[in-house]
Coordinates of C-alpha atoms and ligand atoms in Angstrom, one line a residue:
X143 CA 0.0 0.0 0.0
X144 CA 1.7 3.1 -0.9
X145 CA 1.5 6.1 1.3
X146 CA -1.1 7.9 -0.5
X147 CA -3.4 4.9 0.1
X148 CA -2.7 5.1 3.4
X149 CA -3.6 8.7 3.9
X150 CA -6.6 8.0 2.4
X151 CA -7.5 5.3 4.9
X152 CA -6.8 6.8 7.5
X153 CA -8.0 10.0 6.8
X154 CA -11.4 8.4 7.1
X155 CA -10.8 8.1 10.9
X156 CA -11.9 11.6 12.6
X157 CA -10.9 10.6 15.9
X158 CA -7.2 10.1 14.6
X159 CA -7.0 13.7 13.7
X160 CA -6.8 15.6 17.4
X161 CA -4.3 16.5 19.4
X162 CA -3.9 15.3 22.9
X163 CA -2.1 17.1 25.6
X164 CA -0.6 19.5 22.9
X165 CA 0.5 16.6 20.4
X166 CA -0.6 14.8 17.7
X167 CA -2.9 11.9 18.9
X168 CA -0.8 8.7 18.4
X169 CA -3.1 5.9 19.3
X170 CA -1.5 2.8 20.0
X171 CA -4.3 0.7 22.0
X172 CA -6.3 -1.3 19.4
X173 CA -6.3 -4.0 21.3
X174 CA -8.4 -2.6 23.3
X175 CA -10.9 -0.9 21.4
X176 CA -10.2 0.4 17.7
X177 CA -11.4 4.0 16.2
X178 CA -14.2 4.4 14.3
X179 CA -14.3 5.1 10.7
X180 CA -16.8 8.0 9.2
X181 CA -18.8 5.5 7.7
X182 CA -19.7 3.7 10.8
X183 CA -20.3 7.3 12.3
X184 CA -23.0 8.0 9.7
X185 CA -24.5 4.6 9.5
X186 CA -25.2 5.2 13.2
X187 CA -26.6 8.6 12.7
X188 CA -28.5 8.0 9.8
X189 CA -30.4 4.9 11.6
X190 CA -31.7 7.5 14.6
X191 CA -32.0 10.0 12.4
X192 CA -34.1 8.4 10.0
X193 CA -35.2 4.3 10.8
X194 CA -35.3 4.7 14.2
X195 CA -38.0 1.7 15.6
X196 CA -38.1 -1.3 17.1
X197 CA -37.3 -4.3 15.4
X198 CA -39.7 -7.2 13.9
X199 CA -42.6 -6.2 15.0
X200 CA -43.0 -4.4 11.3
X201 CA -47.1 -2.9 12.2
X202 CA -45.1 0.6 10.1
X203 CA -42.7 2.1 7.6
X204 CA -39.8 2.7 10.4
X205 CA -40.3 -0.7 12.1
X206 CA -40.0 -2.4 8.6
X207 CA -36.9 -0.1 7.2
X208 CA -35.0 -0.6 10.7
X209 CA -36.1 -4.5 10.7
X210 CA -34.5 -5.0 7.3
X211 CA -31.8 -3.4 7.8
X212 CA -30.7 -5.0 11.0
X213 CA -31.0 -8.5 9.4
X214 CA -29.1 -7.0 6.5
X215 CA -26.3 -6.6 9.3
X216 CA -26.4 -10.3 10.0
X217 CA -26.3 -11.2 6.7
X218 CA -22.9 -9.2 6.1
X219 CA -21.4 -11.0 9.7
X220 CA -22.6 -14.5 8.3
X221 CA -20.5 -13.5 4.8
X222 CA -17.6 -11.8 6.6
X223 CA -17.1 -14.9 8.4
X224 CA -18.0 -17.6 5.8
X225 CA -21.0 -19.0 8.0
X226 CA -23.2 -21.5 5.8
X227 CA -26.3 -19.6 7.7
X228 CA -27.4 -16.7 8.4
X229 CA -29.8 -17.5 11.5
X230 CA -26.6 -19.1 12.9
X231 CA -25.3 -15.7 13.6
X232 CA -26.6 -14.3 17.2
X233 CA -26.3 -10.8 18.4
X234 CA -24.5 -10.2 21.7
X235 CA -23.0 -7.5 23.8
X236 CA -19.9 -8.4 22.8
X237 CA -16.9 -11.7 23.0
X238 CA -18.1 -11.8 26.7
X239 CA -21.4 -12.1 26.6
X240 CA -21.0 -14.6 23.7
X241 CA -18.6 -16.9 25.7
X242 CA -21.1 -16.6 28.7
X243 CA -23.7 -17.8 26.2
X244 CA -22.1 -20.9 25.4
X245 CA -21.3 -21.5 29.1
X246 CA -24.7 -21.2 30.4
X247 CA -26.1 -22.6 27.5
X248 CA -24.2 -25.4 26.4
X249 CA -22.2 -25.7 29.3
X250 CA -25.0 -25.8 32.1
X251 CA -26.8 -28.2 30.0
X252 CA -24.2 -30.7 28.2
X253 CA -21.5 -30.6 30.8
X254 CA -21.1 -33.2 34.2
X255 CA -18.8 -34.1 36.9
X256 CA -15.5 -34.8 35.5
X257 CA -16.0 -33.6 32.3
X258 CA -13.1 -31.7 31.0
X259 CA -12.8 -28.4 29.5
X260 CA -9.6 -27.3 27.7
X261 CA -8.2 -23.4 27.8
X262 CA -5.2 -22.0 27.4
X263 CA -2.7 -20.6 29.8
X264 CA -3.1 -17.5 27.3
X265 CA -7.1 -16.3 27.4
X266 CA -8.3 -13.6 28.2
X267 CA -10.7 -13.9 31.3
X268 CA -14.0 -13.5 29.5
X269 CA -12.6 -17.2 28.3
X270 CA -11.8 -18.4 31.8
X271 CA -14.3 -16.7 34.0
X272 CA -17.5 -18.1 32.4
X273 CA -15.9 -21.8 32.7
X274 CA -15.3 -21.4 35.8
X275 CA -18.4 -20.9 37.4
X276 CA -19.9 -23.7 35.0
X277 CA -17.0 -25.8 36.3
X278 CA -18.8 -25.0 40.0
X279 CA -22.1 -25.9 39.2
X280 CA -21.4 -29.0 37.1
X281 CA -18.7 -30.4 38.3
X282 CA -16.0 -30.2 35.3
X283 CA -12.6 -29.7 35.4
X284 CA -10.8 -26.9 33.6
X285 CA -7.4 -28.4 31.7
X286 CA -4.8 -25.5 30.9
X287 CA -2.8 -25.9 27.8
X288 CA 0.7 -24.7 28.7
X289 CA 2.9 -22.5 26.4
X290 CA 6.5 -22.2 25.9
X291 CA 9.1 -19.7 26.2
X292 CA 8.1 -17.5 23.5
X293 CA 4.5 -17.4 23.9
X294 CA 3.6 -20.2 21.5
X295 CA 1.2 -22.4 22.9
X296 CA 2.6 -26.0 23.4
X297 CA 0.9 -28.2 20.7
X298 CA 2.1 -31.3 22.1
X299 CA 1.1 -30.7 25.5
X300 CA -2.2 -29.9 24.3
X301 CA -2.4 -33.2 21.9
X302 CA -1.6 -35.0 25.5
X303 CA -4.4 -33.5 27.3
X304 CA -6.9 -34.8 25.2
X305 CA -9.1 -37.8 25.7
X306 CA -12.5 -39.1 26.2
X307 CA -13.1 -37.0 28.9
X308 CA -13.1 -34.0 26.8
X309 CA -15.8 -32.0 25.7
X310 CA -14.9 -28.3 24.9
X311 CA -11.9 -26.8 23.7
X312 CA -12.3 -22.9 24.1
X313 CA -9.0 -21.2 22.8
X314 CA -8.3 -17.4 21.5
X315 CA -7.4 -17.2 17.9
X316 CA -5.0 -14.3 18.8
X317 CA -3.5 -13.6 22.0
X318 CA -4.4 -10.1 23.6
X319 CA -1.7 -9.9 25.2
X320 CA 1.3 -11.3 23.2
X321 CA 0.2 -11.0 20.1
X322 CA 0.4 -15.1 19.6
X323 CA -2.2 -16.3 16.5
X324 CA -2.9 -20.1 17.5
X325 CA -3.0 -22.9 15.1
X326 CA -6.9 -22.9 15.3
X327 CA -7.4 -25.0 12.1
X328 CA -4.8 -28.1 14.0
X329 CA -6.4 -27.3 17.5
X330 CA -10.0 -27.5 16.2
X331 CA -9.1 -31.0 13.7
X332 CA -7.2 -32.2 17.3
X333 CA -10.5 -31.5 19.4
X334 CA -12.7 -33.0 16.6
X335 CA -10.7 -36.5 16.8
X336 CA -11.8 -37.2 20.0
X337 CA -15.5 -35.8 19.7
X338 CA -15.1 -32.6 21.6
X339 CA -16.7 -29.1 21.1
X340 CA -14.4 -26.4 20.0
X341 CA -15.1 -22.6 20.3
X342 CA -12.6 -19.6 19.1
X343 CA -12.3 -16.5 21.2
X344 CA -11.9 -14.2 17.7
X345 CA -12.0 -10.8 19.8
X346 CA -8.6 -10.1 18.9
X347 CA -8.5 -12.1 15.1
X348 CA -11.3 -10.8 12.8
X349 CA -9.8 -7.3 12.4
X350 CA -6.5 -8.7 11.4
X351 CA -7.0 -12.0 9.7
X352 CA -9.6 -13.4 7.1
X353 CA -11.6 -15.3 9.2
X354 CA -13.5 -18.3 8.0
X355 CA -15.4 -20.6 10.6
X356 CA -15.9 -23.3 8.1
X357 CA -12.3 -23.8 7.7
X358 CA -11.4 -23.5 10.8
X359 CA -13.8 -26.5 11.5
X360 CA -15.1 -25.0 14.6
X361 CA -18.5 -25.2 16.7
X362 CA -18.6 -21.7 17.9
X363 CA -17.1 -18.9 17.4
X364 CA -17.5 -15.2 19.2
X365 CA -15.9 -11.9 18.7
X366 CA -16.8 -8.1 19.7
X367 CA -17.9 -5.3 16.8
X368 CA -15.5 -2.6 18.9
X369 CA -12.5 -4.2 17.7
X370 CA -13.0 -4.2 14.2
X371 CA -14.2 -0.9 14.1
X372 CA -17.4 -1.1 14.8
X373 CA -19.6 0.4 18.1
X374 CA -19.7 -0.9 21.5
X375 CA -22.2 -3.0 22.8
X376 CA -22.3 -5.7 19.9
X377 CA -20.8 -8.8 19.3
X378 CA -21.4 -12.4 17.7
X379 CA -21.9 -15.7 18.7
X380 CA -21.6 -17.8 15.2
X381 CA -22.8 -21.4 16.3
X382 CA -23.7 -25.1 13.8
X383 CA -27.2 -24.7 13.3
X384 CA -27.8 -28.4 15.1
X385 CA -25.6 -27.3 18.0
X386 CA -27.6 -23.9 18.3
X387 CA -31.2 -25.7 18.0
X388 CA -30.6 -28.2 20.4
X389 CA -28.9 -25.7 23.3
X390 CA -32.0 -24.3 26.1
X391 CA -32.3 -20.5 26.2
X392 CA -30.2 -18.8 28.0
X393 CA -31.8 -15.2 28.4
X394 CA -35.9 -15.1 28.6
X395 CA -37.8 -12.4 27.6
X396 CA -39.9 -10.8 24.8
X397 CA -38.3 -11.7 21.3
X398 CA -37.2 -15.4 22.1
X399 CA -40.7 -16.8 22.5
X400 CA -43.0 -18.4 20.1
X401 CA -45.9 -19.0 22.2
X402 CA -46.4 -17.5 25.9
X403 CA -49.0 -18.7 28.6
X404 CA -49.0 -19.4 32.5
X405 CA -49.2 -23.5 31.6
X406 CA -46.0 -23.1 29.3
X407 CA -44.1 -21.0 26.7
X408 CA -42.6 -22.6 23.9
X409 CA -39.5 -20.9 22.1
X410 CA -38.8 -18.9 18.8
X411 CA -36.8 -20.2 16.3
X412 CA -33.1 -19.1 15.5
X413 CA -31.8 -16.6 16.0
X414 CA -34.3 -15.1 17.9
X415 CA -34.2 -17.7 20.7
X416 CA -30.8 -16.2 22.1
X417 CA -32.1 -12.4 21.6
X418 CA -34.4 -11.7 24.3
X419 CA -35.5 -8.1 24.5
X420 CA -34.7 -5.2 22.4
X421 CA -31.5 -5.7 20.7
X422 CA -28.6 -3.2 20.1
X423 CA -30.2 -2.4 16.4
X424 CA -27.7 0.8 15.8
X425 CA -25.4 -1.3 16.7
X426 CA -25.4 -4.4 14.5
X427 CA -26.5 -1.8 11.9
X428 CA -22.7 0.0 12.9
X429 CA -21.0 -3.4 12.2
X430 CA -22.3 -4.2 9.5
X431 CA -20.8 -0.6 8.5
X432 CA -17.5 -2.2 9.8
X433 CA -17.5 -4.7 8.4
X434 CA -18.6 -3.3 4.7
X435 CA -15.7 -0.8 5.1
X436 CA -13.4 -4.0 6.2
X437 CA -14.5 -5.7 3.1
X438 CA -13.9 -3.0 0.7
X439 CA -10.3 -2.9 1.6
X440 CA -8.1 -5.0 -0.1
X441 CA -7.7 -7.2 2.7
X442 CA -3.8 -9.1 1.3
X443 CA -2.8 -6.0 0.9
X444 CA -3.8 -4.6 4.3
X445 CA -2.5 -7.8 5.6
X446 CA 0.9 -7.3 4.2
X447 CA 1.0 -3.7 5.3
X448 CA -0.1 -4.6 9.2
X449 CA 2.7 -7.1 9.0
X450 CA 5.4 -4.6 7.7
X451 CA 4.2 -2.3 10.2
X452 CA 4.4 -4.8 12.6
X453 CA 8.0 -6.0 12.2
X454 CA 9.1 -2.5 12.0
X455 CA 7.9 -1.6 15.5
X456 CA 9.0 -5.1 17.0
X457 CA 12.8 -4.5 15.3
X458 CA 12.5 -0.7 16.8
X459 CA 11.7 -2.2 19.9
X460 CA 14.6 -4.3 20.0
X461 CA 17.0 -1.2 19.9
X462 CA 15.5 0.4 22.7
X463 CA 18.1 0.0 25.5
X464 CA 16.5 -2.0 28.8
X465 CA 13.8 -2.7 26.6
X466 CA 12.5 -6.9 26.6
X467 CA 10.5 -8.1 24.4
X468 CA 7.5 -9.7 26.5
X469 CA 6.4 -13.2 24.0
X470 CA 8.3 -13.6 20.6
X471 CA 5.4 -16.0 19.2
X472 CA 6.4 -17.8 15.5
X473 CA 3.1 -15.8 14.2
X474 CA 2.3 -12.5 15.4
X475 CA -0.7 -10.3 14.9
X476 CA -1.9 -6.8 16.6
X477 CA 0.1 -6.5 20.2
X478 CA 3.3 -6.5 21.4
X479 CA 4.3 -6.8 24.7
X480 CA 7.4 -5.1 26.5
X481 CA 8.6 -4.0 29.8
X482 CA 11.5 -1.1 30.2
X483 CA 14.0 -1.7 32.3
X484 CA 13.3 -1.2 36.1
X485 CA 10.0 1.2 34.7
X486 CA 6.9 0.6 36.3
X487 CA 4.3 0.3 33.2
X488 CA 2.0 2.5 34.5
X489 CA 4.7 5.3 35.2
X490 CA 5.8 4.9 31.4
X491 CA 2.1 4.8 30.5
X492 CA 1.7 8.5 32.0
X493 CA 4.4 9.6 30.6
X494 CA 3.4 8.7 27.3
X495 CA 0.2 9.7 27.5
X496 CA 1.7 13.5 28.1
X497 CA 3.0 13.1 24.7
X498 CA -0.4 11.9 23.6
X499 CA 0.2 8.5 23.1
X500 CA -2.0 6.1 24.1
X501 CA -1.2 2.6 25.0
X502 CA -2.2 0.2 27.5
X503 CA -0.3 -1.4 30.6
X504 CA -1.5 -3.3 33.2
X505 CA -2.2 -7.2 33.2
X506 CA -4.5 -6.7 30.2
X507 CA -7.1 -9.5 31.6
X508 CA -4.6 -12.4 31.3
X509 CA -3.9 -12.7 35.1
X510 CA -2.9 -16.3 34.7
X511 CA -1.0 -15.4 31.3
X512 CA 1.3 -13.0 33.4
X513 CA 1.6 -15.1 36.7
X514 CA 2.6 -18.3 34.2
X515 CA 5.5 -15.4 33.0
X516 CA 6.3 -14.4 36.8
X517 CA 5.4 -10.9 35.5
X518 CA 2.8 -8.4 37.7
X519 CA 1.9 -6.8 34.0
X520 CA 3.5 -5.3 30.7
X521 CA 3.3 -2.5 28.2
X522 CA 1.3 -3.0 25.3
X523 CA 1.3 -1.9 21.7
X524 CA -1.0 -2.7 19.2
X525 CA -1.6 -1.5 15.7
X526 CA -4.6 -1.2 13.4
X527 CA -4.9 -0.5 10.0
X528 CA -4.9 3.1 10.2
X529 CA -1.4 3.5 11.7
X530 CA 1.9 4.6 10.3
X531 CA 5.3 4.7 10.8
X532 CA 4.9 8.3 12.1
X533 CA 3.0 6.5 15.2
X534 CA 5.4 3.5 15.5
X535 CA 8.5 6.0 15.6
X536 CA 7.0 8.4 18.3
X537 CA 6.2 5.3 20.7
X538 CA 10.1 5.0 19.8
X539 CA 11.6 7.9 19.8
X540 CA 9.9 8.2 23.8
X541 CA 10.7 4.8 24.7
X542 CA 14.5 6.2 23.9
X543 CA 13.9 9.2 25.8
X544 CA 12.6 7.3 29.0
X545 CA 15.1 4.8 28.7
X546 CA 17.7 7.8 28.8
X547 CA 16.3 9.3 31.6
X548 CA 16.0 6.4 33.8
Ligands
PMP718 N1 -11.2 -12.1 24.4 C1 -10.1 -11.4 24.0 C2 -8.9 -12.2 23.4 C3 -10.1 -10.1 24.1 O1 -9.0 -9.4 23.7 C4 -11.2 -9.4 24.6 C5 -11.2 -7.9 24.8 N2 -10.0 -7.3 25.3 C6 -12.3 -10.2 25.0 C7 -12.2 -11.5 24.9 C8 -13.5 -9.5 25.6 O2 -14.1 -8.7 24.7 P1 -15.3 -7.7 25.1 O3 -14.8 -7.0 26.3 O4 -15.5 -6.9 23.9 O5 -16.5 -8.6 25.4

């Protein structure tokens, strides 16, 4: 992508254009959440402006413009993600909420005493919390795939864990925190051989690879619209269609039902019967914004260019004096993990932010991730499409400086 591409692209991101504390806003933290690109602005504004109503209950001209287009929005998710069907894409609050689907869901319902569910040391905890408290009510035991020195996780430990006790293997496609992209495809085919469920944490993988769930093999897969661009507040559970029909509801409400009464309610069909009450319609309608202006890229090419970017900052990195590299994992995508010398993270964090540049520290919701390293937390840097070299050698040209000072 040559430069004048670039400007282009990113030129479509107000939020980019500010200043913060007297310099040019160099955000680094897309990890966390990503910026939002004009289109998904006015897709959001034109839906209140113009469509605002509530959903499927199409009685008027609003109700019926705002219903089609938030099904239009699942029907760009279930093509951005290669999903056979359409109603096998449910709207959520985000990855979370997704996860906590499954584990209520599925989990509360399928899983008993001994059972065993497979994570890795590496999840976030929206992947490790909601198993948890299934693993209290039920009875199954959590198994933690360990990882090696780099941040890789270790295949052949996980190969070993397997067995007929197994029934869910819940692992991140990329690492928040280290930037690790798993072997999903060989962890899923692994799972499948000895008749477990798999589902793929994609919070941190949709905005930087080309996901596709029927490759990957899996049964579920969840990820959050703010990451990829889109608003707040929405996500996706993709689920099988015979996995989805046969789980119980999980949220009760209006929307979900087929049939009320006080002898007995029976349920609505999918989607709808994991979408109780009045969805987050601007929303999906904002993702599917996303997700267009995702799709219109040229996504090798953007690929390529995230890569480049990528190296560059971990190679600048690697000059910094008293700088280490936190996780050197074979494949790499979005973050990289540091810590500088005897600096506390959050002290560096300040000072960076004075220079407006925005990054994250802390333990980044891997707890277990940074207590398997022996660490309390790290610096985190993590690129979208929309930055540039200008960003990367900023976060550099401070690191030097606090390395100096220090
Ligand atoms: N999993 C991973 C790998 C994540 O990075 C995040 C967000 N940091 C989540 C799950 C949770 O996503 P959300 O907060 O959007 O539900």
């Amino acid at each position: 992508m040559n430069q004048q591409q670039h400007d282009r692209l990113r030129s479509q991101f107000p939020a980019l254009a500010q200043e913060v504390n007297g310099h040019p806003l160099v955000y680094l933290d897309n990890a966390a959440t990503t910026q939002k690109p004009q289109a998904v602005l006015d897709a959001i504004n034109h839906y209140y402006r113009a469509d605002n109503a509530n959903v499927h209950r199409a009685a008027h001209a609003l109700s019926d413009r705002a219903t089609r287009a938030f099904e239009d929005a699942r029907e760009t998710v279930a093509r951005f993600i290669n999903a056979p069907r359409s109603h096998e894409v449910i709207w959520t609050r985000g990855t979370t909420e997704a996860i906590n689907l499954v584990a209520q869901s599925w989990g509360v319902s399928e899983l008993r005493a001994g059972d065993e569910v497979v994570l890795s040391t590496l999840e976030h905890h929206a992947n490790i919390v909601p198993w948890q408290l299934v693993a209290q009510r039920t009875g199954a035991v959590i198994r933690v795939i360990p990882l090696d020195e780099r941040g890789n996780l270790d295949m052949a430990a996980y190969l070993a864990m397997l067995g007929p006790r197994t029934r869910l293997v819940s692992v991140a496609h990329v690492s928040n925190a280290l930037g690790t992209v798993n072997p999903v495809e060989q962890i899923v085919a692994a799972a499948k051989a000895v008749g477990a469920m798999t589902l793929i944490d994609g919070a941190q993988a949709v905005v930087h690879l080309e996901v596709d769930v029927q490759a990957i093999g899996c049964d579920f897969y969840a990820f959050s619209g703010h990451k990829l661009y889109g608003p707040t507040g929405i996500g996706v559970l993709w689920g099988r269609t015979a996995l989805l029909e046969r789980m119980p509801p999980w949220q009760a409400g209006g929307e979900m039902i087929d049939r009320v009464s006080f002898s007995g309610t029976t349920f609505n069909s999918l989607p709808f019967k994991f979408e109780a009450g009045t969805p987050h319609i601007a929303g999906a309608i904002g993702l599917a914004a996303a997700i267009d202006f995702v799709m219109e890229q040229d996504r090798g090419l953007l690929a390529s260019y995230e890569a480049v970017l990528t190296d560059y900052l971990v190679a600048g990195l690697r000059q910094v004096p008293g700088l280490h590299l936190v996780g050197e994992p074979r494949q790499r995508a979005g973050a990289v993990s540091f810590l500088l010398a005897d600096i506390h993270p959050q002290d560096a964090a300040t000072l960076l932010d004075m220079q407006g540049i925005a990054l994250r520290v802390g333990h980044h919701c891997a707890m277990p991730l940074m207590e398997s390293l022996g660490i309390g937390g790290t610096m985190r840097a993590s690129l979208a499409c929309y930055n540039n070299r200008d960003d990367v050698d900023a976060l550099l040209a401070a690191l030097h400086k606090l390395s100096d000072f220090f």
